[in-house]
JSON list of C-alpha atoms in Angstrom, two decimals:
[
{"chain": "A", "resi": 1, "resn": "GLU", "atom": "CA", "xyz": [89.86, 115.09, 67.11]},
{"chain": "A", "resi": 2, "resn": "TRP", "atom": "CA", "xyz": [90.88, 111.44, 66.49]},
{"chain": "A", "resi": 3, "resn": "THR", "atom": "CA", "xyz": [92.63, 110.98, 63.12]},
{"chain": "A", "resi": 4, "resn": "PRO", "atom": "CA", "xyz": [92.08, 109.34, 60.28]},
{"chain": "A", "resi": 5, "resn": "ALA", "atom": "CA", "xyz": [94.77, 106.06, 61.79]},
{"chain": "A", "resi": 6, "resn": "GLN", "atom": "CA", "xyz": [92.71, 106.39, 65.16]},
{"chain": "A", "resi": 7, "resn": "LEU", "atom": "CA", "xyz": [89.15, 105.98, 63.61]},
{"chain": "A", "resi": 8, "resn": "ARG", "atom": "CA", "xyz": [89.17, 102.53, 61.77]},
{"chain": "A", "resi": 9, "resn": "SER", "atom": "CA", "xyz": [90.01, 101.23, 65.12]},
{"chain": "A", "resi": 10, "resn": "ARG", "atom": "CA", "xyz": [86.22, 101.82, 65.93]},
{"chain": "A", "resi": 11, "resn": "PRO", "atom": "CA", "xyz": [84.91, 98.17, 64.43]},
{"chain": "A", "resi": 12, "resn": "VAL", "atom": "CA", "xyz": [87.20, 96.51, 67.15]},
{"chain": "A", "resi": 13, "resn": "GLN", "atom": "CA", "xyz": [86.24, 98.45, 69.94]},
{"chain": "A", "resi": 14, "resn": "TYR", "atom": "CA", "xyz": [83.01, 97.92, 69.08]},
{"chain": "A", "resi": 15, "resn": "LEU", "atom": "CA", "xyz": [83.53, 93.89, 69.43]},
{"chain": "A", "resi": 16, "resn": "VAL", "atom": "CA", "xyz": [85.37, 94.81, 72.64]},
{"chain": "A", "resi": 17, "resn": "THR", "atom": "CA", "xyz": [82.14, 96.86, 73.40]},
{"chain": "A", "resi": 18, "resn": "LEU", "atom": "CA", "xyz": [79.48, 94.22, 72.25]},
{"chain": "A", "resi": 19, "resn": "LEU", "atom": "CA", "xyz": [82.39, 91.72, 74.78]},
{"chain": "A", "resi": 20, "resn": "GLY", "atom": "CA", "xyz": [82.07, 94.11, 77.73]},
{"chain": "A", "resi": 21, "resn": "ALA", "atom": "CA", "xyz": [78.63, 93.91, 77.49]},
{"chain": "A", "resi": 22, "resn": "ARG", "atom": "CA", "xyz": [78.07, 90.30, 77.37]},
{"chain": "A", "resi": 23, "resn": "ASN", "atom": "CA", "xyz": [80.20, 89.71, 80.31]},
{"chain": "A", "resi": 24, "resn": "ILE", "atom": "CA", "xyz": [77.87, 92.40, 82.49]},
{"chain": "A", "resi": 25, "resn": "TRP", "atom": "CA", "xyz": [74.77, 91.44, 81.50]},
{"chain": "A", "resi": 26, "resn": "LEU", "atom": "CA", "xyz": [74.76, 87.45, 81.13]},
{"chain": "A", "resi": 27, "resn": "ASP", "atom": "CA", "xyz": [73.91, 87.17, 84.63]},
{"chain": "A", "resi": 28, "resn": "ARG", "atom": "CA", "xyz": [73.48, 88.11, 87.84]},
{"chain": "A", "resi": 29, "resn": "GLU", "atom": "CA", "xyz": [76.61, 86.46, 89.46]},
{"chain": "A", "resi": 30, "resn": "PRO", "atom": "CA", "xyz": [79.06, 89.05, 90.94]},
{"chain": "A", "resi": 31, "resn": "LYS", "atom": "CA", "xyz": [81.78, 90.39, 88.61]},
{"chain": "A", "resi": 32, "resn": "PRO", "atom": "CA", "xyz": [84.10, 93.64, 87.94]},
{"chain": "A", "resi": 33, "resn": "TYR", "atom": "CA", "xyz": [84.26, 95.80, 85.28]},
{"chain": "A", "resi": 34, "resn": "PHE", "atom": "CA", "xyz": [87.32, 98.19, 85.23]},
{"chain": "A", "resi": 35, "resn": "ALA", "atom": "CA", "xyz": [87.88, 100.69, 82.54]},
{"chain": "A", "resi": 36, "resn": "ASP", "atom": "CA", "xyz": [91.11, 102.56, 82.63]},
{"chain": "A", "resi": 37, "resn": "GLU", "atom": "CA", "xyz": [92.37, 105.76, 80.48]},
{"chain": "A", "resi": 38, "resn": "LEU", "atom": "CA", "xyz": [88.79, 107.14, 80.01]},
{"chain": "A", "resi": 39, "resn": "THR", "atom": "CA", "xyz": [89.92, 109.94, 78.79]},
{"chain": "A", "resi": 40, "resn": "GLY", "atom": "CA", "xyz": [91.17, 108.79, 75.20]},
{"chain": "A", "resi": 41, "resn": "SER", "atom": "CA", "xyz": [89.02, 106.07, 74.99]},
{"chain": "A", "resi": 42, "resn": "ILE", "atom": "CA", "xyz": [85.94, 107.46, 74.94]},
{"chain": "A", "resi": 43, "resn": "GLY", "atom": "CA", "xyz": [87.16, 110.38, 72.20]},
{"chain": "A", "resi": 44, "resn": "LEU", "atom": "CA", "xyz": [85.05, 111.56, 69.45]},
{"chain": "A", "resi": 45, "resn": "GLY", "atom": "CA", "xyz": [84.27, 108.30, 67.23]},
{"chain": "A", "resi": 46, "resn": "ASN", "atom": "CA", "xyz": [83.87, 106.34, 69.63]},
{"chain": "A", "resi": 47, "resn": "GLU", "atom": "CA", "xyz": [79.70, 106.93, 70.91]},
{"chain": "A", "resi": 48, "resn": "GLN", "atom": "CA", "xyz": [79.14, 103.11, 71.31]},
{"chain": "A", "resi": 49, "resn": "TYR", "atom": "CA", "xyz": [81.65, 102.74, 74.16]},
{"chain": "A", "resi": 50, "resn": "THR", "atom": "CA", "xyz": [80.56, 105.90, 76.07]},
{"chain": "A", "resi": 51, "resn": "ARG", "atom": "CA", "xyz": [76.45, 104.33, 75.33]},
{"chain": "A", "resi": 52, "resn": "PHE", "atom": "CA", "xyz": [78.14, 101.22, 76.99]},
{"chain": "A", "resi": 53, "resn": "LEU", "atom": "CA", "xyz": [79.48, 103.10, 79.23]},
{"chain": "A", "resi": 54, "resn": "ASN", "atom": "CA", "xyz": [76.08, 104.66, 80.31]},
{"chain": "A", "resi": 55, "resn": "ARG", "atom": "CA", "xyz": [73.95, 101.70, 80.29]},
{"chain": "A", "resi": 56, "resn": "VAL", "atom": "CA", "xyz": [77.05, 99.44, 82.88]},
{"chain": "A", "resi": 57, "resn": "ALA", "atom": "CA", "xyz": [76.91, 102.73, 85.41]},
{"chain": "A", "resi": 58, "resn": "THR", "atom": "CA", "xyz": [72.93, 102.78, 85.46]},
{"chain": "A", "resi": 59, "resn": "ASP", "atom": "CA", "xyz": [72.30, 98.92, 85.31]},
{"chain": "A", "resi": 60, "resn": "SER", "atom": "CA", "xyz": [75.37, 97.83, 87.88]},
{"chain": "A", "resi": 61, "resn": "ARG", "atom": "CA", "xyz": [72.96, 96.80, 90.58]},
{"chain": "A", "resi": 62, "resn": "LYS", "atom": "CA", "xyz": [70.49, 94.92, 88.82]},
{"chain": "A", "resi": 63, "resn": "PHE", "atom": "CA", "xyz": [73.52, 92.38, 87.15]},
{"chain": "A", "resi": 64, "resn": "ALA", "atom": "CA", "xyz": [75.97, 92.21, 90.41]},
{"chain": "A", "resi": 65, "resn": "ALA", "atom": "CA", "xyz": [78.80, 94.68, 88.34]},
{"chain": "A", "resi": 66, "resn": "LEU", "atom": "CA", "xyz": [81.18, 96.72, 90.10]},
{"chain": "A", "resi": 67, "resn": "VAL", "atom": "CA", "xyz": [82.45, 99.29, 87.97]},
{"chain": "A", "resi": 68, "resn": "PHE", "atom": "CA", "xyz": [85.64, 101.14, 88.16]},
{"chain": "A", "resi": 69, "resn": "LEU", "atom": "CA", "xyz": [86.09, 104.04, 86.18]},
{"chain": "A", "resi": 70, "resn": "MET", "atom": "CA", "xyz": [89.41, 105.98, 85.64]},
{"chain": "A", "resi": 71, "resn": "MET", "atom": "CA", "xyz": [89.61, 108.82, 83.66]},
{"chain": "A", "resi": 72, "resn": "HIS", "atom": "CA", "xyz": [92.11, 111.75, 84.04]},
{"chain": "A", "resi": 73, "resn": "THR", "atom": "CA", "xyz": [90.24, 115.11, 83.90]},
{"chain": "A", "resi": 74, "resn": "SER", "atom": "CA", "xyz": [87.25, 116.00, 85.35]},
{"chain": "A", "resi": 75, "resn": "GLN", "atom": "CA", "xyz": [85.67, 117.53, 81.65]},
{"chain": "A", "resi": 76, "resn": "THR", "atom": "CA", "xyz": [86.04, 112.96, 80.63]},
{"chain": "A", "resi": 77, "resn": "TRP", "atom": "CA", "xyz": [82.36, 113.22, 82.56]},
{"chain": "A", "resi": 78, "resn": "ASP", "atom": "CA", "xyz": [80.60, 115.81, 79.89]},
{"chain": "A", "resi": 79, "resn": "ARG", "atom": "CA", "xyz": [81.65, 113.23, 77.14]},
{"chain": "A", "resi": 80, "resn": "ILE", "atom": "CA", "xyz": [79.70, 110.67, 79.03]},
{"chain": "A", "resi": 81, "resn": "ASP", "atom": "CA", "xyz": [76.90, 112.23, 80.86]},
{"chain": "A", "resi": 82, "resn": "ARG", "atom": "CA", "xyz": [76.88, 114.61, 84.41]},
{"chain": "A", "resi": 83, "resn": "GLY", "atom": "CA", "xyz": [73.77, 112.65, 85.71]},
{"chain": "A", "resi": 84, "resn": "PHE", "atom": "CA", "xyz": [76.17, 109.41, 85.93]},
{"chain": "A", "resi": 85, "resn": "LEU", "atom": "CA", "xyz": [77.78, 111.51, 88.48]},
{"chain": "A", "resi": 86, "resn": "SER", "atom": "CA", "xyz": [74.18, 110.83, 90.77]},
{"chain": "A", "resi": 87, "resn": "LEU", "atom": "CA", "xyz": [75.32, 106.75, 90.24]},
{"chain": "A", "resi": 88, "resn": "LEU", "atom": "CA", "xyz": [78.82, 106.80, 91.76]},
{"chain": "A", "resi": 89, "resn": "GLY", "atom": "CA", "xyz": [79.30, 104.92, 95.16]},
{"chain": "A", "resi": 90, "resn": "ALA", "atom": "CA", "xyz": [83.04, 105.85, 95.98]},
{"chain": "A", "resi": 91, "resn": "ALA", "atom": "CA", "xyz": [85.50, 108.61, 94.14]},
{"chain": "A", "resi": 92, "resn": "PHE", "atom": "CA", "xyz": [89.08, 108.53, 94.21]},
{"chain": "A", "resi": 93, "resn": "VAL", "atom": "CA", "xyz": [90.88, 112.24, 93.42]},
{"chain": "A", "resi": 94, "resn": "VAL", "atom": "CA", "xyz": [94.49, 112.85, 93.04]},
{"chain": "A", "resi": 95, "resn": "ARG", "atom": "CA", "xyz": [96.69, 115.30, 93.11]},
{"chain": "A", "resi": 96, "resn": "THR", "atom": "CA", "xyz": [95.53, 117.62, 89.82]},
{"chain": "A", "resi": 97, "resn": "GLU", "atom": "CA", "xyz": [95.28, 121.45, 88.65]},
{"chain": "A", "resi": 98, "resn": "GLU", "atom": "CA", "xyz": [92.70, 124.10, 89.45]},
{"chain": "A", "resi": 99, "resn": "ALA", "atom": "CA", "xyz": [90.24, 123.36, 86.72]},
{"chain": "A", "resi": 100, "resn": "ASN", "atom": "CA", "xyz": [89.98, 119.45, 87.45]},
{"chain": "A", "resi": 101, "resn": "ALA", "atom": "CA", "xyz": [90.11, 120.07, 91.20]},
{"chain": "A", "resi": 102, "resn": "VAL", "atom": "CA", "xyz": [86.86, 122.37, 91.26]},
{"chain": "A", "resi": 103, "resn": "GLY", "atom": "CA", "xyz": [85.43, 119.74, 88.57]},
{"chain": "A", "resi": 104, "resn": "SER", "atom": "CA", "xyz": [85.90, 116.73, 91.01]},
{"chain": "A", "resi": 105, "resn": "LEU", "atom": "CA", "xyz": [84.28, 118.41, 93.54]},
{"chain": "A", "resi": 106, "resn": "PRO", "atom": "CA", "xyz": [80.93, 116.75, 92.41]},
{"chain": "A", "resi": 107, "resn": "ALA", "atom": "CA", "xyz": [82.47, 113.28, 92.28]},
{"chain": "A", "resi": 108, "resn": "LEU", "atom": "CA", "xyz": [83.11, 114.18, 95.78]},
{"chain": "A", "resi": 109, "resn": "ARG", "atom": "CA", "xyz": [80.06, 115.54, 96.46]},
{"chain": "A", "resi": 110, "resn": "VAL", "atom": "CA", "xyz": [81.89, 118.28, 98.24]},
{"chain": "A", "resi": 111, "resn": "ARG", "atom": "CA", "xyz": [80.64, 121.99, 97.34]},
{"chain": "A", "resi": 112, "resn": "PRO", "atom": "CA", "xyz": [83.02, 124.44, 96.23]},
{"chain": "A", "resi": 113, "resn": "GLY", "atom": "CA", "xyz": [84.62, 126.94, 98.27]},
{"chain": "A", "resi": 114, "resn": "ILE", "atom": "CA", "xyz": [84.78, 124.58, 101.48]},
{"chain": "A", "resi": 115, "resn": "GLY", "atom": "CA", "xyz": [88.43, 124.08, 100.99]},
{"chain": "A", "resi": 116, "resn": "TRP", "atom": "CA", "xyz": [88.79, 120.68, 99.12]},
{"chain": "A", "resi": 117, "resn": "GLU", "atom": "CA", "xyz": [89.98, 122.00, 95.53]},
{"chain": "A", "resi": 118, "resn": "GLU", "atom": "CA", "xyz": [92.58, 123.48, 97.33]},
{"chain": "A", "resi": 119, "resn": "THR", "atom": "CA", "xyz": [93.89, 120.04, 99.02]},
{"chain": "A", "resi": 120, "resn": "VAL", "atom": "CA", "xyz": [93.38, 118.18, 95.58]},
{"chain": "A", "resi": 121, "resn": "GLN", "atom": "CA", "xyz": [95.89, 120.51, 94.22]},
{"chain": "A", "resi": 122, "resn": "GLN", "atom": "CA", "xyz": [98.18, 120.40, 97.00]},
{"chain": "A", "resi": 123, "resn": "LEU", "atom": "CA", "xyz": [98.77, 116.44, 97.71]},
{"chain": "A", "resi": 124, "resn": "HIS", "atom": "CA", "xyz": [101.60, 114.28, 97.10]},
{"chain": "A", "resi": 125, "resn": "THR", "atom": "CA", "xyz": [102.31, 110.83, 95.58]},
{"chain": "A", "resi": 126, "resn": "GLY", "atom": "CA", "xyz": [100.42, 108.68, 97.60]},
{"chain": "A", "resi": 127, "resn": "GLU", "atom": "CA", "xyz": [97.76, 110.75, 98.84]},
{"chain": "A", "resi": 128, "resn": "PHE", "atom": "CA", "xyz": [93.82, 111.01, 97.74]},
{"chain": "A", "resi": 129, "resn": "VAL", "atom": "CA", "xyz": [91.03, 112.69, 98.26]},
{"chain": "A", "resi": 130, "resn": "VAL", "atom": "CA", "xyz": [88.53, 109.64, 98.75]},
{"chain": "A", "resi": 131, "resn": "ARG", "atom": "CA", "xyz": [84.60, 109.71, 98.81]},
{"chain": "A", "resi": 132, "resn": "THR", "atom": "CA", "xyz": [84.12, 106.61, 100.89]},
{"chain": "A", "resi": 133, "resn": "PHE", "atom": "CA", "xyz": [80.88, 104.32, 99.64]},
{"chain": "A", "resi": 134, "resn": "GLY", "atom": "CA", "xyz": [78.83, 105.77, 103.09]},
{"chain": "A", "resi": 135, "resn": "GLY", "atom": "CA", "xyz": [79.39, 109.46, 102.27]},
{"chain": "A", "resi": 136, "resn": "ALA", "atom": "CA", "xyz": [82.73, 110.09, 103.67]},
{"chain": "A", "resi": 137, "resn": "VAL", "atom": "CA", "xyz": [85.37, 112.70, 102.17]},
{"chain": "A", "resi": 138, "resn": "ARG", "atom": "CA", "xyz": [88.81, 112.31, 103.45]},
{"chain": "A", "resi": 139, "resn": "GLN", "atom": "CA", "xyz": [92.33, 112.69, 102.93]},
{"chain": "A", "resi": 140, "resn": "VAL", "atom": "CA", "xyz": [94.22, 109.22, 102.49]},
{"chain": "A", "resi": 141, "resn": "ILE", "atom": "CA", "xyz": [97.56, 108.38, 102.15]},
{"chain": "A", "resi": 142, "resn": "VAL", "atom": "CA", "xyz": [98.59, 105.28, 100.40]},
{"chain": "A", "resi": 143, "resn": "ASP", "atom": "CA", "xyz": [102.39, 104.26, 102.12]},
{"chain": "A", "resi": 144, "resn": "GLN", "atom": "CA", "xyz": [103.44, 101.13, 100.07]},
{"chain": "A", "resi": 145, "resn": "GLN", "atom": "CA", "xyz": [107.04, 101.35, 102.68]},
{"chain": "A", "resi": 146, "resn": "TRP", "atom": "CA", "xyz": [105.56, 97.85, 103.60]},
{"chain": "A", "resi": 147, "resn": "TRP", "atom": "CA", "xyz": [104.76, 96.25, 100.82]},
{"chain": "A", "resi": 148, "resn": "PRO", "atom": "CA", "xyz": [107.01, 93.55, 99.82]},
{"chain": "A", "resi": 149, "resn": "GLN", "atom": "CA", "xyz": [108.95, 93.96, 96.39]},
{"chain": "A", "resi": 150, "resn": "GLU", "atom": "CA", "xyz": [107.32, 91.99, 94.32]},
{"chain": "A", "resi": 151, "resn": "LEU", "atom": "CA", "xyz": [103.53, 93.84, 95.06]},
{"chain": "A", "resi": 152, "resn": "ILE", "atom": "CA", "xyz": [105.20, 96.99, 94.04]},
{"chain": "A", "resi": 153, "resn": "ASP", "atom": "CA", "xyz": [106.01, 95.47, 90.80]},
{"chain": "A", "resi": 154, "resn": "ALA", "atom": "CA", "xyz": [102.81, 93.72, 90.13]},
{"chain": "A", "resi": 155, "resn": "THR", "atom": "CA", "xyz": [101.25, 96.96, 90.76]},
{"chain": "A", "resi": 156, "resn": "SER", "atom": "CA", "xyz": [103.26, 98.96, 88.66]},
{"chain": "A", "resi": 157, "resn": "ASN", "atom": "CA", "xyz": [102.18, 99.70, 85.31]},
{"chain": "A", "resi": 158, "resn": "THR", "atom": "CA", "xyz": [105.12, 102.31, 84.39]},
{"chain": "A", "resi": 159, "resn": "PRO", "atom": "CA", "xyz": [107.66, 100.74, 82.03]},
{"chain": "A", "resi": 160, "resn": "VAL", "atom": "CA", "xyz": [111.12, 101.20, 83.82]},
{"chain": "A", "resi": 161, "resn": "ALA", "atom": "CA", "xyz": [113.20, 101.06, 80.05]},
{"chain": "A", "resi": 162, "resn": "PRO", "atom": "CA", "xyz": [111.29, 101.05, 76.62]},
{"chain": "A", "resi": 163, "resn": "ARG", "atom": "CA", "xyz": [109.95, 97.90, 75.47]},
{"chain": "A", "resi": 164, "resn": "GLU", "atom": "CA", "xyz": [110.79, 96.63, 71.69]},
{"chain": "A", "resi": 165, "resn": "ARG", "atom": "CA", "xyz": [108.46, 97.46, 69.58]},
{"chain": "A", "resi": 166, "resn": "VAL", "atom": "CA", "xyz": [106.35, 94.62, 67.76]},
{"chain": "A", "resi": 167, "resn": "ARG", "atom": "CA", "xyz": [105.80, 94.65, 64.50]},
{"chain": "A", "resi": 168, "resn": "ALA", "atom": "CA", "xyz": [102.26, 93.36, 63.26]},
{"chain": "A", "resi": 169, "resn": "GLY", "atom": "CA", "xyz": [102.50, 94.12, 59.68]},
{"chain": "A", "resi": 170, "resn": "VAL", "atom": "CA", "xyz": [99.41, 96.94, 60.97]},
{"chain": "A", "resi": 171, "resn": "GLY", "atom": "CA", "xyz": [100.74, 100.69, 60.45]},
{"chain": "A", "resi": 172, "resn": "SER", "atom": "CA", "xyz": [104.16, 99.66, 59.82]}
]
């Protein structure tokens, strides 16, 4: 459930959705669209963004868009549209608890009961179950030990120390 303060962000979210839509449908030049933290960002009160995601997934081939959707729970699909899963070209699943592991199987296009739900629950850091664009499902390990420190730093999105809060006059 969104708080009243969160609901006040809807006009900004609507404008961001319009800008995203403009970039997708402006031309047929190849372009990527990355959406992270979908579990929170399509919560109650953000129907406009949910409709945008449905359309961008449906139209991605027409407008040469490569769409990356990242979420924490398999229940997020229910907020978008379960039929959306049929549009996935590839899927990456990391370690998760049983309900999400079972819920991730349609994205991998594998049947329950053949072991993938247990595999997903037992993954370690750097391990994924991947369904490739060709339809193969494999367990893979991403070994960062050979990466230069600059690349590790550039791809890390977890703060090492808390950042100083910036006061913008909103909510302070």
